[in-house]
Short mmCIF file of C-alpha atoms in Angstrom, two decimals:
data_model
loop_
_atom_site.label_atom_id
_atom_site.label_comp_id
_atom_site.label_asym_id
_atom_site.label_seq_id
_atom_site.Cartn_x
_atom_site.Cartn_y
_atom_site.Cartn_z
CA ARG A 1 23.67 -22.17 -10.71
CA GLU A 2 22.89 -21.51 -7.05
CA LEU A 3 19.45 -22.62 -5.11
CA ILE A 4 18.48 -19.77 -2.13
CA ASP A 5 15.43 -20.88 0.31
CA GLY A 6 14.10 -22.37 -3.13
CA ILE A 7 14.85 -20.65 -5.84
CA VAL A 8 17.28 -20.70 -8.20
CA PHE A 9 19.83 -18.28 -9.22
CA ASN A 10 21.79 -18.73 -12.97
CA MET A 11 25.08 -17.42 -12.18
CA SER A 12 27.73 -15.64 -14.71
CA PRO A 13 28.66 -18.37 -17.54
CA ALA A 14 32.66 -17.36 -17.01
CA PRO A 15 34.11 -15.13 -14.93
CA SER A 16 36.12 -12.32 -15.67
CA ARG A 17 39.77 -12.59 -15.92
CA ARG A 18 40.28 -10.19 -13.36
CA HIS A 19 37.54 -12.10 -11.23
CA GLN A 20 39.43 -14.92 -11.51
CA GLU A 21 43.28 -12.89 -11.00
CA ILE A 22 42.15 -11.97 -7.60
CA PHE A 23 40.44 -15.67 -6.69
CA GLY A 24 44.05 -17.30 -7.63
CA ILE A 25 46.28 -14.15 -5.47
CA LEU A 26 43.50 -14.80 -2.37
CA PHE A 27 43.46 -19.22 -2.58
CA ASN A 28 46.99 -19.10 -3.03
CA LEU A 29 47.22 -16.60 -0.01
CA PHE A 30 44.75 -19.29 2.13
CA PHE A 31 46.05 -22.27 1.23
CA ASN A 32 49.63 -21.20 1.01
CA TYR A 33 48.84 -20.15 5.14
CA LEU A 34 46.59 -23.38 6.24
CA THR A 35 49.24 -25.79 4.98
CA ASP A 36 50.05 -27.87 8.28
CA LYS A 37 46.58 -26.51 10.17
CA LYS A 38 42.97 -27.89 10.23
CA CYS A 39 41.50 -25.23 8.69
CA ARG A 40 41.22 -26.39 4.55
CA VAL A 41 40.61 -23.87 1.96
CA TYR A 42 38.41 -24.24 -1.16
CA GLY A 43 37.11 -22.52 -4.49
CA ALA A 44 34.31 -22.98 -6.53
CA PRO A 45 32.82 -24.94 -8.08
CA PHE A 46 31.65 -26.60 -4.81
CA ASP A 47 28.27 -27.08 -2.97
CA VAL A 48 27.90 -25.43 0.36
CA ARG A 49 24.48 -26.79 1.38
CA PHE A 50 22.67 -25.08 4.31
CA PRO A 51 19.78 -27.44 5.40
CA ASP A 52 17.17 -25.06 7.88
CA SER A 53 16.87 -27.61 11.10
CA HIS A 54 17.21 -31.20 10.37
CA GLU A 55 16.70 -31.14 6.84
CA GLU A 56 18.24 -34.71 4.92
CA ASP A 57 20.50 -33.74 1.87
CA GLU A 58 17.68 -34.33 -0.47
CA ALA A 59 14.95 -32.01 0.97
CA ILE A 60 17.68 -29.07 1.03
CA THR A 61 16.96 -25.95 -0.51
CA THR A 62 19.81 -23.97 0.00
CA VAL A 63 23.26 -24.78 -2.02
CA VAL A 64 25.74 -21.95 -2.29
CA GLN A 65 29.18 -21.72 -4.63
CA PRO A 66 30.94 -19.98 -2.91
CA ASP A 67 33.89 -18.00 -4.79
CA ILE A 68 36.45 -18.84 -2.11
CA LEU A 69 35.30 -20.28 1.83
CA VAL A 70 37.28 -21.62 5.01
CA VAL A 71 36.04 -24.31 6.44
CA CYS A 72 38.08 -25.69 10.26
CA ASP A 73 35.52 -28.61 10.83
CA GLU A 74 35.72 -31.51 8.80
CA SER A 75 33.34 -33.09 10.06
CA LYS A 76 31.35 -30.18 7.31
CA LEU A 77 32.85 -32.04 5.05
CA ASP A 78 31.74 -34.87 2.97
CA ASP A 79 31.93 -36.39 -1.23
CA ARG A 80 29.27 -33.76 -2.30
CA GLY A 81 30.94 -30.94 -0.42
CA MET A 82 30.27 -29.50 2.79
CA LYS A 83 26.88 -29.33 4.80
CA GLY A 84 26.61 -26.68 7.35
CA PRO A 85 28.43 -22.77 7.61
CA PRO A 86 31.60 -22.76 6.38
CA ASP A 87 33.62 -20.27 9.08
CA LEU A 88 34.63 -17.73 5.66
CA ILE A 89 32.92 -16.50 3.01
CA ILE A 90 34.63 -14.85 -0.33
CA GLU A 91 32.68 -13.74 -2.79
CA ILE A 92 34.38 -11.92 -6.04
CA THR A 93 31.45 -9.57 -7.24
CA SER A 94 30.78 -9.24 -10.77
CA PRO A 95 27.42 -7.28 -12.35
CA ALA A 96 25.89 -9.96 -12.97
CA THR A 97 26.05 -11.46 -8.95
CA SER A 98 27.01 -8.43 -7.42
CA HIS A 99 23.10 -7.78 -6.46
CA LEU A 100 22.89 -11.06 -4.73
CA ASP A 101 26.56 -11.50 -2.81
CA LEU A 102 25.58 -8.24 -1.17
CA LYS A 103 21.65 -8.60 -0.34
CA GLU A 104 20.65 -12.21 -0.94
CA LYS A 105 23.98 -13.97 -0.09
CA PHE A 106 24.93 -12.05 2.31
CA ASP A 107 21.38 -12.73 4.47
CA LEU A 108 21.83 -16.77 4.13
CA TYR A 109 25.39 -16.34 5.77
CA GLU A 110 24.37 -14.15 8.62
CA ARG A 111 21.33 -16.43 9.10
CA HIS A 112 23.11 -19.05 8.78
CA GLY A 113 25.94 -18.04 11.07
CA VAL A 114 29.15 -17.90 8.91
CA LYS A 115 31.58 -16.30 10.86
CA GLU A 116 33.17 -13.68 8.80
CA TYR A 117 32.03 -12.57 4.91
CA TRP A 118 34.48 -10.69 3.31
CA ILE A 119 32.80 -9.09 -0.64
CA VAL A 120 35.69 -8.22 -3.00
CA HIS A 121 34.58 -4.87 -5.39
CA PRO A 122 37.12 -6.49 -8.16
CA TYR A 123 37.30 -3.40 -9.92
CA GLU A 124 36.80 -0.95 -7.42
CA GLU A 125 39.13 -2.76 -5.68
CA THR A 126 38.09 -2.35 -2.62
CA VAL A 127 36.95 -5.29 0.28
CA MET A 128 33.64 -5.12 1.90
CA LEU A 129 34.21 -7.10 5.14
CA ASN A 130 31.91 -8.62 7.74
CA LEU A 131 32.09 -9.81 11.31
CA LEU A 132 29.41 -12.15 12.96
CA GLY A 133 28.91 -10.53 16.56
CA SER A 134 27.75 -12.66 19.41
CA ASP A 135 23.89 -11.41 18.63
CA GLY A 136 24.43 -13.41 15.18
CA GLU A 137 24.00 -10.56 12.87
CA TYR A 138 26.47 -8.88 11.24
CA GLN A 139 28.27 -6.45 12.80
CA LYS A 140 28.69 -2.81 10.59
CA ALA A 141 30.71 -3.47 7.84
CA LYS A 142 34.50 -2.44 7.38
CA LEU A 143 35.44 -1.34 4.21
CA PHE A 144 38.82 -1.86 2.89
CA ALA A 145 41.01 -0.59 0.52
CA GLY A 146 44.03 1.43 -0.83
CA ASP A 147 46.94 0.01 1.06
CA ASP A 148 44.93 -1.06 3.56
CA LYS A 149 45.78 -4.66 5.12
CA ILE A 150 42.75 -7.03 6.60
CA GLU A 151 43.75 -8.76 10.06
CA VAL A 152 41.31 -12.26 9.13
CA SER A 153 39.28 -12.74 12.18
CA ILE A 154 39.29 -16.41 12.52
CA PHE A 155 42.65 -16.58 12.09
CA LYS A 156 44.97 -13.92 14.10
CA ASP A 157 48.30 -14.56 12.23
CA LEU A 158 47.38 -13.85 8.65
CA ILE A 159 46.51 -10.72 6.98
CA ILE A 160 46.00 -9.95 4.41
CA ASP A 161 47.77 -7.23 2.00
CA LEU A 162 45.17 -5.33 -0.55
CA ASN A 163 48.40 -4.81 -2.52
CA VAL A 164 49.07 -8.30 -3.39
CA VAL A 165 45.61 -8.66 -3.61
CA PHE A 166 44.70 -6.78 -6.13
CA ASP A 167 48.45 -7.39 -7.83
CA ARG A 168 49.19 -3.22 -7.68
CA ASN A 169 52.61 -4.20 -7.20
CA LYS A 170 53.36 -5.89 -10.37
CA ASN A 171 57.53 -6.95 -9.45
CA LYS A 172 56.88 -7.29 -6.33
CA SER A 173 56.21 -11.66 -5.10
CA LEU A 174 53.12 -13.53 -3.28
CA PRO A 175 54.07 -13.94 0.60
CA SER A 176 54.92 -17.37 1.30
CA GLN A 177 53.44 -17.29 4.72
#
């Protein structure tokens, strides 16, 4: 379950096999890239608490569990997960969560300053990339599909190949980066 502005959202009981495959590939790509770097990648279940102003932990009314997140500010991490916005969030949609990912979480992540928000559509094999502008709002979303490669904005030298993410080339091994 997740809590957004005091409203409880029940999550899907078990992600699909396709969701788990894409999750594993993306997590692996980020994990391998971040080896020996200060940023860290985490996967659900991992609580991200979004306080309003100076709320104490017990009073926080928004706690979500993104599929994948990257955090570069270690001061936000604690034994309960993290408090404040990650630098990057990836949500892999399912029929049960797509409205939540596209609307409520989009608004939430924008409001709290998540720099980069990916919405992965596993069956359409697309990624909608939202980048936070200097005005604090997400710029027009960029849609990636087919043979596209995504340049991760928070890491200028990390490029994610959608052929790898969607496992289109079964004989192609994962890049070690």
